[in-house]
Amino acid sequence: MVTIAVTAEGTDEPRVAVSPETAKKLTALGAKVKVETGAGKRSRFSDEALKAQGAEIAASAADALRDADILLKVRRPSADEVKALKPGALVIAMLDPYGDKSGLEALAATNASLFSMEFMPRISRAQSMDVLSSQANLAGYKAVIDAAAMFGSAMPMMTTAAGTVPAAKAFIMGVGVAGLQAIATARRLGAQVTATDVRPATKEQVASLGAKFIAVEDEEFKQAQTAAGYAKPMSAEYQAKQAELVANHIKNQDIVVTTALIPGRPAPRLITRAMVESMKPGSVIVDLAGERGGNCELTEPGKTIEANGVRIFAPLNLAGEVPVNASSLYAKNLLAFLGILIDKDEKVLKVDWDDEIVKGTLVAKDGKIVHPSLTQGA
Ligand code: NAD
């Protein structure tokens, strides 16, 4: 039998790595699921609800971890937690593999096999395991909800006897998973939505959501998507043209949501101080790229600042603010991944170390960091 432990996250992380639904499915796979008491509380998963679906509620983290083969977490666990597992156990979490290098080395030194869900290959077989998508989608939604709450005016156009309220103008910069959901949410709230990206494929996606696409569509734009589906860093010449276009457009916008990222690099700077100063007081910028430095020059990651009456909000864990859905989807991503690690017939752990998904996510094994992005640089 495979024993799976789930312990509570730190105070700044409301999500949890198991849901009643996944507890039931993991139990059906023949696993024993041990959850620390209260671990699901902030996601509204009570001990009783988890227990009713087959989970065993442990009185403490130590009780949950003892003799477990697998530890499931949202964030990187401590080395002490991992040492309490069976020797050579599997740890599966969003390990923040590029952050706190010495902490990651200490974790690797426990000899556990560490898997980082952020490294999930973006291949169709792994779509159901893609935590960046499941969480970015919710972050894109929540960014618009928070922007609407911070904005002192209404979002939809309203025609009333006392006069007409104009529709808010929302501009979404970066149309990946988060940006697409931001467009859809802003449209549902009745805003007039425009969006921009450097990947040509996004033009049609924006139009299909009923928003207007604006971008510098030159020769470089036509080549801006990598084979993996991500954006390339753009040339200084392109960036200058893009800045001119954005400067002309942004001064009339009420809500701007930025999500632009380039894998392995700092976030591209798309909004300058002068652009912020050109915006109307009361406008709101939500910068979802804060963790990677931000898309706006004035962004202070994790804070809300105000410049000339424009508020710039750079949350670091927006998906965590929709914890019920974020935990449910994250737990389903983990369940799908465990589906390839556990032998369903023999009900034992059977890891195929040559599997593309296993190799893609494995960060450390037998005491050493093994992922090529970490051993050879990104
Ligand atoms: P991301 O978080 O890396 O970036 C967000 C967006 O920012 C991207 O659309 C990118 O093109 C854009 N961007 C980068 N630089 C920019 C700039 N200078 N100006 C304007 N926009 C800029 O992207 P993501 O949400 O992870 O999605 C990236 C791609 O991966 C998409 O094509 C998506 O459809 C694809 N995807 C595939 C899978 C899968 O196959 N499993 C899963 C999820 C996403």
Short mmCIF file of C-alpha atoms and ligand atoms in Angstrom, two decimals:
data_model
loop_
_atom_site.label_atom_id
_atom_site.label_comp_id
_atom_site.label_asym_id
_atom_site.label_seq_id
_atom_site.Cartn_x
_atom_site.Cartn_y
_atom_site.Cartn_z
CA MET A 1 0.00 0.00 0.00
CA VAL A 2 1.19 3.51 -0.83
CA THR A 3 0.92 6.00 2.04
CA ILE A 4 0.41 9.61 1.05
CA ALA A 5 0.86 12.46 3.56
CA VAL A 6 -0.62 15.93 3.29
CA THR A 7 0.33 18.52 5.89
CA ALA A 8 -0.90 22.07 6.48
CA GLU A 9 0.77 24.94 4.62
CA GLY A 10 2.33 28.03 6.22
CA THR A 11 0.22 30.97 7.39
CA ASP A 12 0.64 32.84 4.08
CA GLU A 13 -0.64 29.96 1.92
CA PRO A 14 -4.38 29.26 2.07
CA ARG A 15 -4.30 26.37 -0.42
CA VAL A 16 -3.94 22.66 0.37
CA ALA A 17 -2.75 19.71 -1.72
CA VAL A 18 -5.76 17.43 -1.29
CA SER A 19 -9.54 17.78 -1.66
CA PRO A 20 -12.36 15.46 -0.62
CA GLU A 21 -12.66 14.47 -4.31
CA THR A 22 -8.99 13.52 -4.68
CA ALA A 23 -8.94 11.81 -1.24
CA LYS A 24 -11.69 9.54 -2.56
CA LYS A 25 -9.92 8.84 -5.85
CA LEU A 26 -6.54 8.21 -4.23
CA THR A 27 -8.16 5.83 -1.75
CA ALA A 28 -9.78 4.04 -4.69
CA LEU A 29 -6.26 3.69 -6.20
CA GLY A 30 -5.37 1.70 -3.09
CA ALA A 31 -3.49 4.48 -1.30
CA LYS A 32 -3.76 5.48 2.35
CA VAL A 33 -4.18 9.27 2.54
CA LYS A 34 -3.10 10.85 5.84
CA VAL A 35 -4.05 14.51 6.27
CA GLU A 36 -2.93 16.71 9.15
CA THR A 37 -5.94 17.95 11.08
CA GLY A 38 -7.13 21.36 9.89
CA ALA A 39 -4.95 21.32 6.75
CA GLY A 40 -7.96 21.91 4.47
CA LYS A 41 -9.68 24.48 6.67
CA ARG A 42 -8.78 27.59 4.67
CA SER A 43 -10.04 25.87 1.49
CA ARG A 44 -13.29 24.97 3.28
CA PHE A 45 -12.37 21.26 3.27
CA SER A 46 -13.21 20.15 6.81
CA ASP A 47 -11.59 17.15 8.48
CA GLU A 48 -15.03 15.51 8.43
CA ALA A 49 -15.46 16.05 4.67
CA LEU A 50 -12.01 14.58 3.97
CA LYS A 51 -12.61 11.68 6.36
CA ALA A 52 -15.95 10.91 4.72
CA GLN A 53 -14.06 10.39 1.44
CA GLY A 54 -11.55 7.96 2.91
CA ALA A 55 -8.77 10.18 4.28
CA GLU A 56 -7.26 9.44 7.67
CA ILE A 57 -7.02 12.58 9.82
CA ALA A 58 -3.68 12.76 11.66
CA ALA A 59 -3.50 14.65 14.95
CA SER A 60 -0.26 16.42 13.95
CA ALA A 61 2.07 16.94 10.98
CA ALA A 62 4.49 14.42 12.52
CA ASP A 63 1.73 11.79 12.64
CA ALA A 64 0.79 12.43 9.01
CA LEU A 65 4.41 12.24 7.81
CA ARG A 66 5.48 9.12 9.70
CA ASP A 67 6.23 6.23 7.29
CA ALA A 68 4.70 8.03 4.29
CA ASP A 69 5.93 7.15 0.79
CA ILE A 70 4.77 10.42 -0.73
CA LEU A 71 4.37 13.97 0.62
CA LEU A 72 2.00 16.30 -1.26
CA LYS A 73 2.36 20.03 -0.62
CA VAL A 74 1.42 23.31 -2.26
CA ARG A 75 4.67 25.08 -1.33
CA ARG A 76 8.16 23.78 -0.68
CA PRO A 77 8.20 21.73 2.57
CA SER A 78 10.93 22.06 5.19
CA ALA A 79 13.82 19.58 5.28
CA ASP A 80 12.58 18.48 8.71
CA GLU A 81 9.20 17.51 7.28
CA VAL A 82 10.87 15.51 4.52
CA LYS A 83 13.23 13.75 6.94
CA ALA A 84 10.18 12.33 8.75
CA LEU A 85 9.10 10.43 5.61
CA LYS A 86 10.23 6.95 4.58
CA PRO A 87 13.82 7.01 3.22
CA GLY A 88 13.80 7.90 -0.49
CA ALA A 89 10.16 9.05 -0.40
CA LEU A 90 8.66 11.26 -3.13
CA VAL A 91 7.90 14.93 -2.49
CA ILE A 92 5.55 16.62 -4.94
CA ALA A 93 4.91 20.37 -4.68
CA MET A 94 5.32 23.76 -6.33
CA LEU A 95 8.93 23.85 -5.14
CA ASP A 96 9.78 27.30 -6.54
CA PRO A 97 12.82 25.60 -8.11
CA TYR A 98 14.66 28.83 -8.97
CA GLY A 99 14.17 30.33 -5.48
CA ASP A 100 16.34 29.85 -2.33
CA LYS A 101 19.03 27.61 -3.79
CA SER A 102 20.61 26.55 -0.50
CA GLY A 103 17.18 25.60 0.87
CA LEU A 104 16.60 23.42 -2.18
CA GLU A 105 20.01 21.78 -1.73
CA ALA A 106 19.17 21.04 1.92
CA LEU A 107 15.95 19.43 0.77
CA ALA A 108 17.77 17.38 -1.86
CA ALA A 109 20.24 16.21 0.83
CA THR A 110 17.38 14.33 2.55
CA ASN A 111 17.65 11.82 -0.36
CA ALA A 112 13.96 12.24 -1.17
CA SER A 113 12.96 12.41 -4.84
CA LEU A 114 11.74 15.97 -5.33
CA PHE A 115 9.24 16.83 -8.07
CA SER A 116 8.44 20.41 -9.01
CA MET A 117 4.99 20.80 -10.53
CA GLU A 118 6.00 24.12 -12.16
CA PHE A 119 8.28 22.10 -14.48
CA MET A 120 5.39 20.02 -15.88
CA PRO A 121 6.04 19.64 -19.62
CA ARG A 122 3.38 21.37 -21.73
CA ILE A 123 2.51 18.29 -23.74
CA SER A 124 -1.03 17.08 -24.29
CA ARG A 125 -0.58 14.00 -22.05
CA ALA A 126 0.33 16.29 -19.16
CA GLN A 127 -2.40 18.89 -19.67
CA SER A 128 -4.40 17.63 -16.69
CA MET A 129 -1.26 18.00 -14.52
CA ASP A 130 -0.48 21.59 -15.56
CA VAL A 131 -0.52 23.62 -12.34
CA LEU A 132 0.64 26.83 -14.02
CA SER A 133 -2.52 26.76 -16.14
CA SER A 134 -4.92 25.74 -13.39
CA GLN A 135 -3.66 28.48 -11.07
CA ALA A 136 -3.05 31.21 -13.70
CA ASN A 137 -6.62 30.88 -14.93
CA LEU A 138 -7.95 31.67 -11.44
CA ALA A 139 -5.41 34.48 -11.00
CA GLY A 140 -6.61 36.10 -14.26
CA TYR A 141 -10.19 35.94 -13.03
CA LYS A 142 -9.41 37.32 -9.57
CA ALA A 143 -7.24 40.14 -10.99
CA VAL A 144 -10.29 41.57 -12.77
CA ILE A 145 -12.59 41.05 -9.78
CA ASP A 146 -10.11 42.87 -7.51
CA ALA A 147 -9.58 45.63 -10.07
CA ALA A 148 -13.35 46.13 -10.34
CA ALA A 149 -13.57 46.35 -6.54
CA MET A 150 -10.75 48.93 -6.38
CA PHE A 151 -12.12 50.99 -9.28
CA GLY A 152 -14.39 53.75 -8.07
CA SER A 153 -16.79 53.46 -11.01
CA ALA A 154 -19.04 50.78 -12.43
CA MET A 155 -17.88 48.30 -15.07
CA PRO A 156 -20.88 48.01 -17.43
CA MET A 157 -22.61 50.77 -19.32
CA MET A 158 -25.87 51.69 -17.60
CA THR A 159 -28.55 53.86 -19.06
CA THR A 160 -30.65 55.31 -16.27
CA ALA A 161 -33.19 58.11 -15.89
CA ALA A 162 -30.50 60.13 -14.11
CA GLY A 163 -28.03 59.73 -16.92
CA THR A 164 -25.71 57.25 -18.59
CA VAL A 165 -22.82 55.50 -16.86
CA PRO A 166 -20.11 54.69 -19.42
CA ALA A 167 -18.60 51.21 -19.69
CA ALA A 168 -15.17 50.88 -18.08
CA LYS A 169 -12.26 50.40 -20.47
CA ALA A 170 -10.09 47.39 -19.61
CA PHE A 171 -6.75 46.64 -21.27
CA ILE A 172 -5.17 43.19 -20.84
CA MET A 173 -1.45 42.96 -21.60
CA GLY A 174 -0.20 39.41 -22.20
CA VAL A 175 -2.76 36.92 -23.44
CA GLY A 176 -1.62 33.57 -22.04
CA VAL A 177 -3.76 31.52 -19.69
CA ALA A 178 -4.23 34.33 -17.12
CA GLY A 179 -4.79 37.01 -19.77
CA LEU A 180 -7.47 35.03 -21.59
CA GLN A 181 -9.42 34.54 -18.37
CA ALA A 182 -8.96 38.22 -17.51
CA ILE A 183 -10.45 39.18 -20.89
CA ALA A 184 -13.38 36.80 -20.43
CA THR A 185 -14.06 38.08 -16.89
CA ALA A 186 -13.83 41.76 -17.85
CA ARG A 187 -16.20 41.12 -20.76
CA ARG A 188 -18.69 39.35 -18.47
CA LEU A 189 -18.65 42.38 -16.17
CA GLY A 190 -19.49 44.58 -19.13
CA ALA A 191 -16.17 46.37 -19.71
CA GLN A 192 -14.98 47.44 -23.13
CA VAL A 193 -11.91 45.22 -23.52
CA THR A 194 -8.73 45.54 -25.56
CA ALA A 195 -5.73 43.22 -25.32
CA THR A 196 -2.19 42.91 -26.59
CA ASP A 197 0.48 40.23 -26.93
CA VAL A 198 3.53 39.54 -29.06
CA ARG A 199 2.43 36.06 -30.17
CA PRO A 200 0.34 36.17 -33.38
CA ALA A 201 -1.77 33.17 -32.26
CA THR A 202 -3.36 35.36 -29.60
CA LYS A 203 -4.97 37.71 -32.14
CA GLU A 204 -7.72 35.26 -33.01
CA GLN A 205 -8.15 34.16 -29.37
CA VAL A 206 -8.72 37.77 -28.30
CA ALA A 207 -11.26 38.32 -31.08
CA SER A 208 -13.08 35.10 -30.20
CA LEU A 209 -13.63 36.46 -26.68
CA GLY A 210 -15.20 39.62 -28.08
CA ALA A 211 -12.25 41.91 -27.31
CA LYS A 212 -10.20 44.10 -29.64
CA PHE A 213 -6.59 43.12 -30.36
CA ILE A 214 -3.93 45.79 -30.64
CA ALA A 215 -0.24 45.09 -31.28
CA VAL A 216 2.74 46.03 -33.40
CA GLU A 217 2.27 43.41 -36.11
CA ASP A 218 5.59 43.59 -37.95
CA GLU A 219 7.91 40.81 -39.20
CA GLU A 220 9.34 40.21 -35.71
CA PHE A 221 5.83 39.75 -34.30
CA LYS A 222 5.21 37.00 -36.87
CA GLN A 223 8.19 35.06 -35.43
CA ALA A 224 7.62 35.83 -31.74
CA GLN A 225 6.37 32.41 -30.62
CA THR A 226 8.83 29.65 -29.69
CA ALA A 227 8.20 26.01 -30.60
CA ALA A 228 7.09 25.47 -26.98
CA GLY A 229 4.34 28.10 -27.39
CA TYR A 230 5.98 30.84 -25.32
CA ALA A 231 6.98 34.39 -26.23
CA LYS A 232 10.54 35.26 -27.24
CA PRO A 233 12.29 38.29 -25.76
CA MET A 234 11.67 41.12 -28.24
CA SER A 235 14.36 43.38 -29.78
CA ALA A 236 14.96 46.92 -28.50
CA GLU A 237 13.51 48.21 -31.79
CA TYR A 238 10.29 46.22 -31.34
CA GLN A 239 10.03 47.30 -27.70
CA ALA A 240 10.27 50.97 -28.72
CA LYS A 241 7.45 50.57 -31.26
CA GLN A 242 5.38 48.64 -28.72
CA ALA A 243 5.96 51.36 -26.09
CA GLU A 244 4.68 54.02 -28.48
CA LEU A 245 1.54 52.03 -29.21
CA VAL A 246 0.92 51.32 -25.51
CA ALA A 247 1.55 54.96 -24.52
CA ASN A 248 -1.13 56.15 -26.94
CA HIS A 249 -3.63 53.54 -25.81
CA ILE A 250 -3.13 53.33 -22.06
CA LYS A 251 -3.96 56.97 -21.27
CA ASN A 252 -7.62 56.26 -22.02
CA GLN A 253 -7.85 53.02 -20.01
CA ASP A 254 -9.53 52.59 -16.62
CA ILE A 255 -8.29 49.11 -15.71
CA VAL A 256 -5.07 47.49 -16.92
CA VAL A 257 -4.17 43.88 -16.11
CA THR A 258 -0.64 42.83 -17.05
CA THR A 259 0.42 39.18 -17.26
CA ALA A 260 3.38 39.24 -19.68
CA LEU A 261 6.12 36.72 -18.99
CA ILE A 262 9.04 35.16 -20.85
CA PRO A 263 10.25 31.82 -19.44
CA GLY A 264 13.46 32.05 -17.38
CA ARG A 265 13.74 35.86 -17.66
CA PRO A 266 12.62 38.91 -15.73
CA ALA A 267 9.15 40.12 -16.76
CA PRO A 268 9.24 42.52 -19.73
CA ARG A 269 8.75 46.19 -18.76
CA LEU A 270 5.65 47.29 -20.66
CA ILE A 271 4.36 50.26 -18.61
CA THR A 272 6.70 53.15 -17.81
CA ARG A 273 6.29 55.79 -15.12
CA ALA A 274 5.33 58.32 -17.82
CA MET A 275 2.57 56.01 -19.03
CA VAL A 276 1.20 55.70 -15.48
CA GLU A 277 1.31 59.49 -15.15
CA SER A 278 -0.70 59.84 -18.37
CA MET A 279 -3.57 57.75 -16.93
CA LYS A 280 -6.67 59.19 -15.26
CA PRO A 281 -6.76 59.34 -11.45
CA GLY A 282 -8.86 56.44 -10.17
CA SER A 283 -7.51 54.03 -12.77
CA VAL A 284 -6.20 50.68 -11.55
CA ILE A 285 -3.29 48.54 -12.74
CA VAL A 286 -3.08 44.92 -11.57
CA ASP A 287 0.39 43.54 -12.30
CA LEU A 288 0.37 39.74 -12.23
CA ALA A 289 4.05 39.62 -13.19
CA GLY A 290 5.10 41.03 -9.79
CA GLU A 291 6.89 37.86 -8.74
CA ARG A 292 9.26 38.28 -11.70
CA GLY A 293 9.82 42.01 -11.19
CA GLY A 294 6.58 43.27 -12.72
CA ASN A 295 5.45 44.59 -16.12
CA CYS A 296 5.11 48.11 -14.72
CA GLU A 297 8.11 50.24 -13.80
CA LEU A 298 6.46 51.37 -10.53
CA THR A 299 5.34 47.93 -9.37
CA GLU A 300 6.32 46.91 -5.85
CA PRO A 301 5.79 43.14 -5.66
CA GLY A 302 3.28 42.17 -2.99
CA LYS A 303 2.09 45.78 -2.44
CA THR A 304 -0.48 48.28 -3.66
CA ILE A 305 0.99 51.69 -4.35
CA GLU A 306 -0.55 54.90 -5.64
CA ALA A 307 1.04 57.23 -8.17
CA ASN A 308 -0.85 60.32 -9.39
CA GLY A 309 -4.11 58.76 -8.24
CA VAL A 310 -3.46 55.53 -10.18
CA ARG A 311 -3.33 52.47 -7.97
CA ILE A 312 -0.87 49.71 -8.89
CA PHE A 313 -1.61 46.38 -7.24
CA ALA A 314 0.94 43.55 -7.54
CA PRO A 315 -0.39 40.50 -5.71
CA LEU A 316 1.91 37.50 -5.30
CA ASN A 317 -0.63 34.74 -4.74
CA LEU A 318 -3.94 35.64 -6.36
CA ALA A 319 -4.91 32.03 -7.03
CA GLY A 320 -4.55 31.52 -3.27
CA GLU A 321 -7.30 34.08 -2.79
CA VAL A 322 -9.74 31.76 -4.53
CA PRO A 323 -8.58 28.86 -2.33
CA VAL A 324 -11.57 26.55 -2.72
CA ASN A 325 -11.18 26.37 -6.49
CA ALA A 326 -7.39 26.72 -6.48
CA SER A 327 -6.98 23.80 -4.06
CA SER A 328 -9.55 21.64 -5.87
CA LEU A 329 -7.82 22.12 -9.22
CA TYR A 330 -4.30 21.81 -7.81
CA ALA A 331 -5.28 18.59 -6.00
CA LYS A 332 -6.68 17.27 -9.31
CA ASN A 333 -3.39 18.14 -11.05
CA LEU A 334 -1.56 16.12 -8.36
CA LEU A 335 -4.02 13.23 -8.69
CA ALA A 336 -3.39 13.05 -12.44
CA PHE A 337 0.39 13.05 -11.83
CA LEU A 338 0.10 10.33 -9.16
CA GLY A 339 -1.84 8.30 -11.73
CA ILE A 340 1.43 7.73 -13.61
CA LEU A 341 3.49 7.02 -10.47
CA ILE A 342 1.25 4.42 -8.83
CA ASP A 343 0.65 0.99 -10.36
CA LYS A 344 -3.13 0.63 -10.33
CA ASP A 345 -3.16 -3.17 -10.36
CA GLU A 346 -0.43 -3.88 -7.84
CA LYS A 347 -1.26 -0.72 -5.81
CA VAL A 348 2.42 0.09 -5.30
CA LEU A 349 4.69 2.94 -6.30
CA LYS A 350 6.19 2.20 -9.71
CA VAL A 351 8.07 5.20 -11.09
CA ASP A 352 9.27 5.03 -14.69
CA TRP A 353 12.31 7.30 -14.36
CA ASP A 354 12.57 7.51 -18.17
CA ASP A 355 9.04 8.88 -18.62
CA GLU A 356 9.11 12.37 -20.18
CA ILE A 357 6.78 13.72 -17.46
CA VAL A 358 8.83 12.20 -14.62
CA LYS A 359 12.12 13.43 -16.12
CA GLY A 360 10.62 16.85 -16.81
CA THR A 361 9.52 17.44 -13.22
CA LEU A 362 12.22 15.61 -11.22
CA VAL A 363 14.37 18.20 -9.49
CA ALA A 364 16.44 16.05 -7.12
CA LYS A 365 17.12 12.36 -6.50
CA ASP A 366 19.53 10.37 -4.31
CA GLY A 367 20.81 13.50 -2.62
CA LYS A 368 21.58 15.47 -5.79
CA ILE A 369 19.88 18.21 -7.82
CA VAL A 370 19.33 16.58 -11.22
CA HIS A 371 17.10 18.88 -13.28
CA PRO A 372 19.00 20.28 -16.30
CA SER A 373 17.47 23.76 -15.85
CA LEU A 374 19.07 23.90 -12.40
CA THR A 375 22.35 22.13 -13.06
CA GLN A 376 23.17 23.92 -16.35
CA GLY A 377 21.30 27.19 -15.80
CA ALA A 378 17.87 27.94 -17.32
P1 NAD B 1 3.26 33.05 -19.89
O1 NAD B 1 2.73 33.09 -18.48
O2 NAD B 1 4.63 32.58 -20.13
O3 NAD B 1 3.14 34.53 -20.51
C1 NAD B 1 1.93 35.25 -20.52
C2 NAD B 1 1.76 35.95 -21.85
O4 NAD B 1 2.64 37.05 -21.94
C3 NAD B 1 2.04 35.08 -23.07
O5 NAD B 1 0.88 35.02 -23.88
C4 NAD B 1 3.18 35.81 -23.76
O6 NAD B 1 3.12 35.69 -25.17
C5 NAD B 1 2.97 37.23 -23.29
N1 NAD B 1 4.12 38.11 -23.48
C6 NAD B 1 5.44 37.85 -23.28
N2 NAD B 1 6.18 38.93 -23.58
C7 NAD B 1 5.33 39.93 -23.96
C8 NAD B 1 5.49 41.27 -24.37
N3 NAD B 1 6.71 41.83 -24.46
N4 NAD B 1 4.40 41.99 -24.68
C9 NAD B 1 3.16 41.43 -24.61
N5 NAD B 1 2.94 40.17 -24.21
C10 NAD B 1 4.01 39.41 -23.90
O7 NAD B 1 2.25 32.27 -20.80
P2 NAD B 1 1.27 31.05 -20.45
O8 NAD B 1 0.00 31.58 -19.93
O9 NAD B 1 1.99 30.08 -19.63
O10 NAD B 1 0.98 30.44 -21.89
C11 NAD B 1 2.01 30.34 -22.87
C12 NAD B 1 1.59 29.41 -23.99
O11 NAD B 1 1.52 28.07 -23.55
C13 NAD B 1 0.27 29.70 -24.64
O12 NAD B 1 0.44 29.48 -26.02
C14 NAD B 1 -0.64 28.68 -24.08
O13 NAD B 1 -1.74 28.40 -24.93
C15 NAD B 1 0.30 27.51 -24.00
N6 NAD B 1 -0.12 26.49 -23.03
C16 NAD B 1 -0.01 25.16 -23.37
C17 NAD B 1 -0.40 24.19 -22.45
C18 NAD B 1 -0.29 22.73 -22.78
O14 NAD B 1 -0.16 22.37 -23.91
N7 NAD B 1 -0.32 21.87 -21.76
C19 NAD B 1 -0.87 24.57 -21.22
C20 NAD B 1 -0.95 25.92 -20.91
C21 NAD B 1 -0.55 26.88 -21.82
#
